[in-house]
XYZ file of C-alpha atoms in Angstrom:
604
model
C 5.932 13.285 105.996
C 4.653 10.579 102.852
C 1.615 8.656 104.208
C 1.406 5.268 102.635
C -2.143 5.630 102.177
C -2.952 2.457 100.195
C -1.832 -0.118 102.894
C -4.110 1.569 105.744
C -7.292 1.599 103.677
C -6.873 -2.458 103.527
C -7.510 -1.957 107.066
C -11.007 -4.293 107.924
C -13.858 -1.968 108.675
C -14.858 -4.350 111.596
C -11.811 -3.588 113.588
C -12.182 -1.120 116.869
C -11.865 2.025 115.080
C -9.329 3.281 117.967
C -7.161 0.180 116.786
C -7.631 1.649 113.042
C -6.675 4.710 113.771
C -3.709 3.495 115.618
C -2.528 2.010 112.510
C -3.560 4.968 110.423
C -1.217 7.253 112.565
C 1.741 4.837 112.123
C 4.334 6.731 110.607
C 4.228 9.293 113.571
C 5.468 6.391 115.820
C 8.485 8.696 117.134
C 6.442 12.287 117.253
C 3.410 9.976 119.598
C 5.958 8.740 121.798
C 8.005 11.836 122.388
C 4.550 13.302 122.910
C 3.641 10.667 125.392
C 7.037 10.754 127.001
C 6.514 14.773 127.446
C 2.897 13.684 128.931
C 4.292 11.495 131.533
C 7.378 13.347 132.492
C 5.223 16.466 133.106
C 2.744 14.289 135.462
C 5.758 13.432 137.420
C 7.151 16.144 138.107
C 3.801 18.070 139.041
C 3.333 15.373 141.605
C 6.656 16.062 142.996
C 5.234 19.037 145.113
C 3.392 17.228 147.566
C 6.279 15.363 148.813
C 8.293 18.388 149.043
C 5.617 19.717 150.882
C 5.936 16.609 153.037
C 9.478 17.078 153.509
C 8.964 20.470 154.636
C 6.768 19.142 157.222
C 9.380 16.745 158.325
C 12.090 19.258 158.537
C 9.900 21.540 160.650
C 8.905 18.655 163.101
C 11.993 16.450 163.139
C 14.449 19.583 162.743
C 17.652 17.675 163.243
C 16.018 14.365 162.847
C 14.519 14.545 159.935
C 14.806 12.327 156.288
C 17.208 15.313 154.561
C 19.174 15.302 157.812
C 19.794 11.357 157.814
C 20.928 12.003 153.952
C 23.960 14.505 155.637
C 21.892 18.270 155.146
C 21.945 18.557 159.195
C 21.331 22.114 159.732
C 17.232 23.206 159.387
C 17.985 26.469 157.239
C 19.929 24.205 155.017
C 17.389 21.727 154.383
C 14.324 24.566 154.114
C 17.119 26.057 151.635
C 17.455 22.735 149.892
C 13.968 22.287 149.534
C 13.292 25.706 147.836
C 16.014 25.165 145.234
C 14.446 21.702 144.470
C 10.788 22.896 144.046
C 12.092 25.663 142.155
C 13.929 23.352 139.804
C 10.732 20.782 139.936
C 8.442 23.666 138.919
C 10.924 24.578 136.335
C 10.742 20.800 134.723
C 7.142 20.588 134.697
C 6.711 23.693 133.327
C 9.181 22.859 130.455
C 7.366 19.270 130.045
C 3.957 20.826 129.803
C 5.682 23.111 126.704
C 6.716 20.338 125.075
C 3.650 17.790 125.531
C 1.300 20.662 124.507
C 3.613 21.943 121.415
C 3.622 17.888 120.397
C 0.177 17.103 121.071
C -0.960 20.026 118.952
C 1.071 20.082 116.442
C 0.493 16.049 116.258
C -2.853 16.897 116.367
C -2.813 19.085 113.824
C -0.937 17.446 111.554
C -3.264 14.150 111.586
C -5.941 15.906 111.062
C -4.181 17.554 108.135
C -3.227 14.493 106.458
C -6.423 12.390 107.195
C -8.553 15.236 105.232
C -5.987 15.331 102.583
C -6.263 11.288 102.177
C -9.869 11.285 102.697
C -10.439 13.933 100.056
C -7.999 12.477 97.474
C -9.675 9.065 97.852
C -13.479 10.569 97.398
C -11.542 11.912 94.275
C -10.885 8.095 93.058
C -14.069 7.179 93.758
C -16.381 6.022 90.771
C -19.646 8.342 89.821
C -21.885 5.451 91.209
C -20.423 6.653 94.699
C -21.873 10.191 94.349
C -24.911 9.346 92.720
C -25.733 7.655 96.305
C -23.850 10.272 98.939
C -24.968 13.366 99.642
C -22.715 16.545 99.329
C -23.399 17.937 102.928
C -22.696 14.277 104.284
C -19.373 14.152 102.191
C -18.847 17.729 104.007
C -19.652 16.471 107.206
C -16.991 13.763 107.152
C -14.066 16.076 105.646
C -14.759 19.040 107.952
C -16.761 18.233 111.438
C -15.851 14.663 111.587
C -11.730 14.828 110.907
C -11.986 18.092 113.672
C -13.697 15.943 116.465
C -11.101 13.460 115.961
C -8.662 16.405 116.240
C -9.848 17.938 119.537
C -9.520 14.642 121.281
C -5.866 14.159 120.241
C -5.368 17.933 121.253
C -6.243 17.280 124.783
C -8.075 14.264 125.315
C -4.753 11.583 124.656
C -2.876 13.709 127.013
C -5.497 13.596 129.873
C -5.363 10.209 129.687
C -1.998 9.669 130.101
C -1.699 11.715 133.198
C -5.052 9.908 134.705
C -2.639 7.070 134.139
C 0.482 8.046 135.292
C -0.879 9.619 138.307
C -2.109 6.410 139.009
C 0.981 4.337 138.654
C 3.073 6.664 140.773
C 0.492 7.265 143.565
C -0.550 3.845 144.341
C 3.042 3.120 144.051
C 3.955 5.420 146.629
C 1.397 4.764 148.903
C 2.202 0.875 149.061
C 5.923 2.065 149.875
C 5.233 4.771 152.591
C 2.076 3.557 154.437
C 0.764 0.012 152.533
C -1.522 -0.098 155.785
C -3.523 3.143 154.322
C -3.269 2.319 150.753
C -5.850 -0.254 150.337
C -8.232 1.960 152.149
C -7.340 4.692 149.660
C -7.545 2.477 146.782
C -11.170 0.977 147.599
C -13.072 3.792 145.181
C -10.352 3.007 142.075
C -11.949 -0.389 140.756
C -15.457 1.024 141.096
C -14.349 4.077 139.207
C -12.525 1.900 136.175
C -15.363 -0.221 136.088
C -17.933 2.981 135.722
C -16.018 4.550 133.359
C -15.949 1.283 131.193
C -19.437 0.859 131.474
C -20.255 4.389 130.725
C -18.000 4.065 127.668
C -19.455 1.467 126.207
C -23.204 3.425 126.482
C -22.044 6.182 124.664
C -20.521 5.148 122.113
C -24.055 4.494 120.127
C -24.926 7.753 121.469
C -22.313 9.608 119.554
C -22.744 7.403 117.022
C -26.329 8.797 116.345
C -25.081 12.466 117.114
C -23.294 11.753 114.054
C -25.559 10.799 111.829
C -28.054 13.637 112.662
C -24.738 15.976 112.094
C -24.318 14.939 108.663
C -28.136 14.702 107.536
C -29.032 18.334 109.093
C -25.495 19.088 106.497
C -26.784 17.870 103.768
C -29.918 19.594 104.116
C -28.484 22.908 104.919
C -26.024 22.347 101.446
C -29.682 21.481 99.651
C -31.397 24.467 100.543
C -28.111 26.545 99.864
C -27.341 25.067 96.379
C -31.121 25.913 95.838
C -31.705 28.951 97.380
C -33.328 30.535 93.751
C -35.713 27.799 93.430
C -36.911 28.077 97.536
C -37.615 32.082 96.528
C -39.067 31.417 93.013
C -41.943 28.950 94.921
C -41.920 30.970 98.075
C -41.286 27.884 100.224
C -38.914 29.562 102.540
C -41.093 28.921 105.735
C -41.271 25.235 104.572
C -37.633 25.079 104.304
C -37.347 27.385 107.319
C -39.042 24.134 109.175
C -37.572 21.408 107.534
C -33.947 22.522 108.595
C -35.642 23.312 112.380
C -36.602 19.903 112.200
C -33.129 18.554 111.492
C -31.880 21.154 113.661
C -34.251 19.809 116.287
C -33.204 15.932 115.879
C -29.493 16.594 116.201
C -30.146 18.800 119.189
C -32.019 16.117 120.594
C -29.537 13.447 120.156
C -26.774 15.426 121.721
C -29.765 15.738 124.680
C -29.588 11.916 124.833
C -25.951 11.889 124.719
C -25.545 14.427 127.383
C -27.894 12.879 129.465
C -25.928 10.040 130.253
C -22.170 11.677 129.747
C -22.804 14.641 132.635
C -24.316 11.909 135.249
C -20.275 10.644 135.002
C -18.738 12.997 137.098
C -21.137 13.288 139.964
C -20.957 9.371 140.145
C -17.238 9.268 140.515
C -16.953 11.988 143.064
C -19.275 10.587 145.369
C -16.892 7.353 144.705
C -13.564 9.244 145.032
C -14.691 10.704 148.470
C -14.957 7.646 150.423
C -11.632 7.124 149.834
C -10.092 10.414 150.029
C -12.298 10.255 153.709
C -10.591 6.616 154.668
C -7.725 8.383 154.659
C -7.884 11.396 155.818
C -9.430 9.443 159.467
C -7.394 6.433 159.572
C -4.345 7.900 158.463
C -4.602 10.556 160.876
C -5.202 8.556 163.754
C -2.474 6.295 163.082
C -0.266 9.973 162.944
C -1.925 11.057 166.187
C -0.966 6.918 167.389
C 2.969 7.786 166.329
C 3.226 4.929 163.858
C 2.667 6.807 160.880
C 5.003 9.954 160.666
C 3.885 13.308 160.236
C 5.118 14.232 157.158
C 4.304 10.267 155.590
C 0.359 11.397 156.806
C 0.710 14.442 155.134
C 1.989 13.558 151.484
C -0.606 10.542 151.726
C -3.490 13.028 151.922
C -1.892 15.449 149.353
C -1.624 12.528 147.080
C -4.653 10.731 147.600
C -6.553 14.047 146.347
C -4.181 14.307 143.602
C -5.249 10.785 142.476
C -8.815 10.902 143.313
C -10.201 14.474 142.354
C -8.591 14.199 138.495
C -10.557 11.270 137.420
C -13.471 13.182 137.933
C -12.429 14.757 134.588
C -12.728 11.105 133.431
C -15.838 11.706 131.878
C -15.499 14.772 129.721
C -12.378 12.469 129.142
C -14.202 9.801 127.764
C -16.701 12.101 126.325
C -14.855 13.723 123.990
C -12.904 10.103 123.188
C -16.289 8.384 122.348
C -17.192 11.695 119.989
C -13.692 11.267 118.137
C -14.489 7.522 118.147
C -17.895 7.819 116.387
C -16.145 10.187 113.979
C -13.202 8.114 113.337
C -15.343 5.457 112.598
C -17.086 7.397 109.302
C -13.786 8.783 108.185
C -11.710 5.549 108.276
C -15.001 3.983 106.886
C -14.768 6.344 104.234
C -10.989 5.362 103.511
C -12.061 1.545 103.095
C -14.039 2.341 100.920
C -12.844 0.380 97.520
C -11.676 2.325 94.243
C -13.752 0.066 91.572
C -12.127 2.199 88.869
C -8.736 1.402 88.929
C -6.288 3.554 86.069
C -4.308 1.210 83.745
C -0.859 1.451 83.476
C -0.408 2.308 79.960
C 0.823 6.003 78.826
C -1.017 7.862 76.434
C 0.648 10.833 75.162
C -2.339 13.198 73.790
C 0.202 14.902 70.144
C 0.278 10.733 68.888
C -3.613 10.687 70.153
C -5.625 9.722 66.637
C -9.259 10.085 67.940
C -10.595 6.673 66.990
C -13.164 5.458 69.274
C -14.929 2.113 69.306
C -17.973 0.117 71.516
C -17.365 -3.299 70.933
C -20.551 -5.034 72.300
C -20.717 -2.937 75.050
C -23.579 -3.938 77.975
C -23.967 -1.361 81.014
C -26.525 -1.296 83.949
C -26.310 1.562 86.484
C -26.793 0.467 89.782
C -30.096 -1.216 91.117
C -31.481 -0.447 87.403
C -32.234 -1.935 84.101
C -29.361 -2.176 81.515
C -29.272 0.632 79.685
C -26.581 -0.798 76.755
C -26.732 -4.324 75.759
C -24.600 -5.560 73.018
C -23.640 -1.986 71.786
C -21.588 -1.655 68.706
C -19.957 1.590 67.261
C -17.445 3.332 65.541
C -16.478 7.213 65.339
C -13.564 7.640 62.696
C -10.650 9.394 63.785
C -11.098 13.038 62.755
C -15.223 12.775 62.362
C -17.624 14.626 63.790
C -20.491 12.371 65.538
C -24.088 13.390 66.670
C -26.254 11.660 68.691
C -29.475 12.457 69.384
C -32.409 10.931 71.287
C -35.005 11.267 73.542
C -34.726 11.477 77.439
C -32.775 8.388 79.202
C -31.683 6.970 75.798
C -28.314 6.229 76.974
C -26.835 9.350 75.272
C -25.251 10.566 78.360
C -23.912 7.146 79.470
C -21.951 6.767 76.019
C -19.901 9.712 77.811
C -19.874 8.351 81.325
C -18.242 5.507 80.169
C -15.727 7.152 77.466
C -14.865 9.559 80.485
C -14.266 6.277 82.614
C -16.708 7.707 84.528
C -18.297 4.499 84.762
C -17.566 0.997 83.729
C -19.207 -0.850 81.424
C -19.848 -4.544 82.648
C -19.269 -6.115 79.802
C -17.438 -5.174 76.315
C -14.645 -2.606 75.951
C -14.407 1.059 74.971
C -11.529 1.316 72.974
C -9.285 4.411 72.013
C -7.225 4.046 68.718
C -7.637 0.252 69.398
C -6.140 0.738 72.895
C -8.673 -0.353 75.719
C -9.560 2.276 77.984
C -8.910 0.183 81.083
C -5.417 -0.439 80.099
C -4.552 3.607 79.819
C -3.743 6.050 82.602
C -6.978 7.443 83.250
C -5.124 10.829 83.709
C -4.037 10.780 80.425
C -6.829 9.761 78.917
C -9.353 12.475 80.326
C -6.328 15.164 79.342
C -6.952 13.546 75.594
C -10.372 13.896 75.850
C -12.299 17.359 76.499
C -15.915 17.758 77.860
C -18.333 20.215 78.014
C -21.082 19.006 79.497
C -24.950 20.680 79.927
C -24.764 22.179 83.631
C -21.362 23.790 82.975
C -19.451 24.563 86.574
C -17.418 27.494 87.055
C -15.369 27.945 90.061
C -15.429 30.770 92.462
C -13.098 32.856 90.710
C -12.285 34.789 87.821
C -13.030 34.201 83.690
C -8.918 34.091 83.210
C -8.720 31.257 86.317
C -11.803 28.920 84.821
C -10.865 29.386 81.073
C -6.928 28.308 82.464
C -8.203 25.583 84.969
C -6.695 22.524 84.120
C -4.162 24.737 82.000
C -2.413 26.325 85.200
C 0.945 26.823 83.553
C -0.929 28.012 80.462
C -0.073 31.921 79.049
C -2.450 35.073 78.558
C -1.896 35.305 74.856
C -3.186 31.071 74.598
C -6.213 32.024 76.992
C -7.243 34.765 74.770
C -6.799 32.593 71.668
C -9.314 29.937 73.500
C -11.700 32.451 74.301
C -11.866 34.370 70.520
C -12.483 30.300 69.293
C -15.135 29.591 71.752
C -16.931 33.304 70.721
C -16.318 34.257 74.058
C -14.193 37.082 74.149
C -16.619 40.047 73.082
C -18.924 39.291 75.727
C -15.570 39.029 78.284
C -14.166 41.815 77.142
C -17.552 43.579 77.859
C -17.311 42.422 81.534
C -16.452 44.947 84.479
C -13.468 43.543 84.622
C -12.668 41.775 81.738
C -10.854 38.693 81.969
C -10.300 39.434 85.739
C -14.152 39.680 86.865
C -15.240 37.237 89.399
C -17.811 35.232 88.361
C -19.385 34.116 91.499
C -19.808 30.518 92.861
C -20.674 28.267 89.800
C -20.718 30.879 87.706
C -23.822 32.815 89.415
C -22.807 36.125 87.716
C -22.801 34.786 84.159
C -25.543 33.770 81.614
C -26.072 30.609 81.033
C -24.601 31.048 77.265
C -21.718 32.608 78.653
C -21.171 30.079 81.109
C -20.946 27.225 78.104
C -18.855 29.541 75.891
C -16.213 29.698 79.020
C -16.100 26.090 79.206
C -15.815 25.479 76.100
C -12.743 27.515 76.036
C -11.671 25.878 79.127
C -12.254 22.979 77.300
C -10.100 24.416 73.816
C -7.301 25.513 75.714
C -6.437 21.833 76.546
C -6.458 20.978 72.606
C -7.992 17.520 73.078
C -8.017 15.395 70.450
C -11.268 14.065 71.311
C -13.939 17.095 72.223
C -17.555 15.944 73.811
C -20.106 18.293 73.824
C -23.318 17.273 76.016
C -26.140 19.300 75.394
C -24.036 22.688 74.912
C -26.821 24.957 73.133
C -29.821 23.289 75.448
C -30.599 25.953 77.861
C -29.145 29.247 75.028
C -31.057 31.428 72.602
C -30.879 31.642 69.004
C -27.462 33.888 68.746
C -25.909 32.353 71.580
C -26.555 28.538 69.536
C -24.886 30.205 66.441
C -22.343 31.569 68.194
C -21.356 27.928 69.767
C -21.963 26.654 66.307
C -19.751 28.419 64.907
C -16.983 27.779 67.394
C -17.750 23.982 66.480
C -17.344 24.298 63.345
C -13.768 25.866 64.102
C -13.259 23.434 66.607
C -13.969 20.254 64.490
C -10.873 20.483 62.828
C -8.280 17.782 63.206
C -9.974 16.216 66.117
C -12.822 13.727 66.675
C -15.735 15.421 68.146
C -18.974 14.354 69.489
C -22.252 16.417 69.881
C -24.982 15.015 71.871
C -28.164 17.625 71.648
C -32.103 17.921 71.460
C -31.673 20.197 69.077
C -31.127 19.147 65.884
C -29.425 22.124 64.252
C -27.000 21.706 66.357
C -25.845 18.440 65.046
C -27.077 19.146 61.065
C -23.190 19.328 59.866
C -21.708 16.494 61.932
C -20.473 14.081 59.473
C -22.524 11.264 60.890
C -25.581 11.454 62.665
C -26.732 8.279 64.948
C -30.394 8.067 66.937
C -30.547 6.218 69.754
C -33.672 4.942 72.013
C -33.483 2.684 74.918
C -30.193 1.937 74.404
C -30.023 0.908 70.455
C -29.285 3.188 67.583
C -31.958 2.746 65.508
C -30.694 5.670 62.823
C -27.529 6.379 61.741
C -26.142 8.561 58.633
C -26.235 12.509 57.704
C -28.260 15.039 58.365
C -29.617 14.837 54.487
C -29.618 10.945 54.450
C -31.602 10.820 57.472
C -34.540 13.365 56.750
C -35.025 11.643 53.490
C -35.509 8.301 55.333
C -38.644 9.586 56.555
C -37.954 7.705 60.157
C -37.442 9.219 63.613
C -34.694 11.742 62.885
C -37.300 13.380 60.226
C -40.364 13.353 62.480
C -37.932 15.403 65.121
C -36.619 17.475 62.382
C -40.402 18.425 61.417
C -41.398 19.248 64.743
C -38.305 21.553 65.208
C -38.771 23.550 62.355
C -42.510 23.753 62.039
C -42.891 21.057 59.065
C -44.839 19.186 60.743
C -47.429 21.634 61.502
C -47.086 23.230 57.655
C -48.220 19.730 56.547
C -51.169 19.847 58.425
C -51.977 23.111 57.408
């Protein structure tokens, strides 16, 4: 069933999040109250047995006299045989209403918890860069996997517990006031004092939990640290100090749950020491008043059957409420998570990559990251349609962010970035990242094999194109040399593979897509010699009828880009060819010396 996901996330953070969710689960209206229907029609009918039980007791005593015999049953085997075929048919009910509340609860359950992850994943998707750059992966986990499950075990069980507590309630003091109102009040005298506890007791845990979850996801993302850099903790030998670090987070969470549990398992022995004055009202004064003659029999003994039906279960009140105020504290991050606002909104203009020309412009372009210094202020440039462009510069010089913000990545806060004279705020981001192709230095392979990462983003894509991606991106001897060939697995991100191999598979990842705009960020930075030629020579294939741009420290591999542009602290301070530019005698030259030795010749 469609989720209108968009409406829900206008939802005010400040809001009860119980009241948010409410709201998220709207278009289940009819499955939560068929659910809740089941709920209630199953608590009915398993309190039904106590006043058979009661009539029973009537029949037995009264014989001829009794209720069933005023409604015409007159003979006693008659009425016992009465009463058999209605428990039978009362068990049969509640067993059939306990199928269907449990198959609906579960399978509401599930399905929530389903969509909520889907939505909550889809909008981290939308989410700008900045976002990640602040958010840790294992507290992103935490809220997709441990959070959206909490939330799921309460409305497996915990939303159906506290509809019975209710309806057991309604129909028990209800009762009570009809047969014997003079022994209701007495049994009724623990109920405020329990509503009131479990109130108060809600209200302490809920910052409780709250903490619980925020020790949750830090001890995640520490635990996704030390797994994403498991080589570096065996290269320094710091595995005891990581060993102690995650024993420490271990520790904190373990203690907050202590502090939780503290407080949640003093609930139960509260309330029963409540629930047996009342329980003990009436087991004396309604007995005495049966032994007296003005209370009958049978009345006495539903009464006492009912008042521990109604008593004893809110004792489960407080795992009740502890597993509500858990699924509370959890809805709370996800739906957080879900207001969250989408700065970087797509435009609404087509692009349709074949009439794509490649023409890319920064007209006085200014951008800051966030809490930092501008890094682009008033930034002007041009990249012909068709040309190749190098940039080079040192560390932090705003190379990368040039790609950030053609990738929409990022936006810049003031100027435009303009494609073919189109602003890139006005296109459908979709189709504007399937026009432009980027390889970028840390290239990530999925868990998987070479054929599934060279065709990802390419699904429909055939063998024979694959292949044809691979020979231009000089990958294919070294694939074809694999185990496995195109169907070896190449680990998560890419473990299995060489660094050089890794770029030369996303670069034909990147080749299959035929972009007319290609980015390359620092492909031959962490390769040797052959593996740099090898890529080079792939560029040079690949420069053909498209607009590409190489950003590298190494300046061979930018030598045959038509244009060449140097940038520091945010300004190109160079710009022309390879040849123009080491005759200059400025920056590019100095770099070009101390790459190739010429400086030290000189001072030889």
């Amino acid at each position: 069933m469609p989720i209108d996901v968009d409406t829900r996330r206008l939802t005010p953070p400040s809001d009860h999040p119980f009241k948010r969710l409410l709201r998220y689960a709207g278009p289940h209206k009819k499955r939560i109250w068929a659910a809740a229907s089941a709920s209630v029609l199953n608590k009915i009918f398993d309190l039904a047995p106590p006043a058979l039980i009661g009539a029973a007791i009537d029949v037995v005593v009264k014989k001829e006299d009794s209720l069933l015999a005023g409604l015409g049953i007159v003979d006693v085997t008659h009425q016992l045989i009465v009463l058999a075929l209605l428990t039978v048919v009362v068990w049969g009910l509640e067993s059939a209403f306990q199928y269907l509340q449990e198959w609906l609860w579960r399978n509401l359950a599930q399905t929530i918890e389903h969509e909520l992850r889907q939505d909550a994943y889809s909008h981290i998707q939308n989410l700008e860069m900045a976002y990640f750059h602040e958010q840790s992966t294992g507290g992103l986990m935490a809220i997709l996997n441990d959070d959206i499950n909490q939330l799921e075990r309460f409305l497996d069980t915990g939303a159906d517990d506290i509809l019975q507590v209710a309806t057991t309630a309604v129909v028990i003091v209800t009762t009570f006031f009809i047969l014997a109102p003079q022994v209701a009040w007495m049994a009724m005298l623990p109920v405020p004092l329990i509503i009131w506890g479990s109130f108060k007791f809600q209200r302490m845990l809920a910052p409780r939990y709250a903490r619980v979850r925020e020790q949750v996801s830090s001890l995640n993302t520490q635990l996704a640290n030390n797994l994403s850099g498991i080589a570096t903790i065996k290269a320094f030998a710091t595995e005891d100090y990581e060993r102690a670090r995650i024993a420490a987070e271990s520790e904190a969470y373990r203690q907050a749950n202590r502090h939780a549990i503290r407080l949640s398992a003093a609930f139960s022995p509260l309330i029963r020491m409540a629930i047996v004055l009342g329980f003990a009202a009436t087991l004396v004064y309604g007995g005495m008043m049966a032994l007296e003659g003005t209370l009958a029999v049978g009345v006495y003994s539903v009464l006492v059957f009912l008042t521990q039906r109604l008593l004893w279960p809110l004792t489960r009140l407080g795992k009740t409420f502890d597993l509500y105020q858990r699924a509370m504290a959890s809805t709370r991050r996800v739906l957080n998570l879900l207001a969250t606002p989408i700065s970087i909104v797509s435009g609404e203009t087509p692009l349709r990559k074949e009439e794509v020309r490649g023409e890319l412009v920064f007209d006085k372009v200014g951008f800051a990251y966030p809490d930092r210094d501008p890094i682009l202020h008033d930034f002007n440039l041009r990249i012909a349609a068709g040309s190749t462009l190098g940039v080079v510069g040192a560390t932090g010089a705003g190379k990368s962010t040039l790609i950030n913000l053609l990738m929409r990545f990022f936006e810049p806060q003031q100027g435009r970035v303009l494609l073919d004279g189109k602003p890139l705020s006005e296109l459908r981001t979709e189709d504007l990242r399937r026009a432009v192709g980027l390889v970028s230095q840390q290239s990530f392979l999925f868990h998987g094999s070479v054929r599934e990462n060279i065709a990802y983003g390419s699904f429909e894509t055939s063998d024979a194109r694959i292949l044809e991606a691979a020979r231009q991106a000089e990958a294919h001897p070294f694939i074809q040399a694999l185990p496995r060939a195109y169907d070896t697995l190449v680990g998560e991100r890419g473990e299995t593979l060489s660094g050089g191999q890794k770029q030369r598979v996303s670069i034909a990842r990147a080749v299959l897509r035929d972009p007319r705009v290609l980015i390359l960020d620092e492909a031959t930075s962490a390769v040797d010699n052959a593996t740099e030629a090898a890529i080079q020579r792939s560029m040079d294939r690949l420069a053909k009828d498209r607009t590409m741009i190489i950003i590298a420290h190494r300046l061979s591999t930018v030598r045959a880009a038509d244009r060449i542009i140097v940038m520091d602290r945010g300004r190109i301070i160079e710009s022309g060819t390879h040849e123009e530019l080491v005759a200059r005698g400025g920056e590019y030259a100095s770099l070009w010396a101390i790459q190739t030795g010429g400086a030290l010749a000189a001072a030889e």
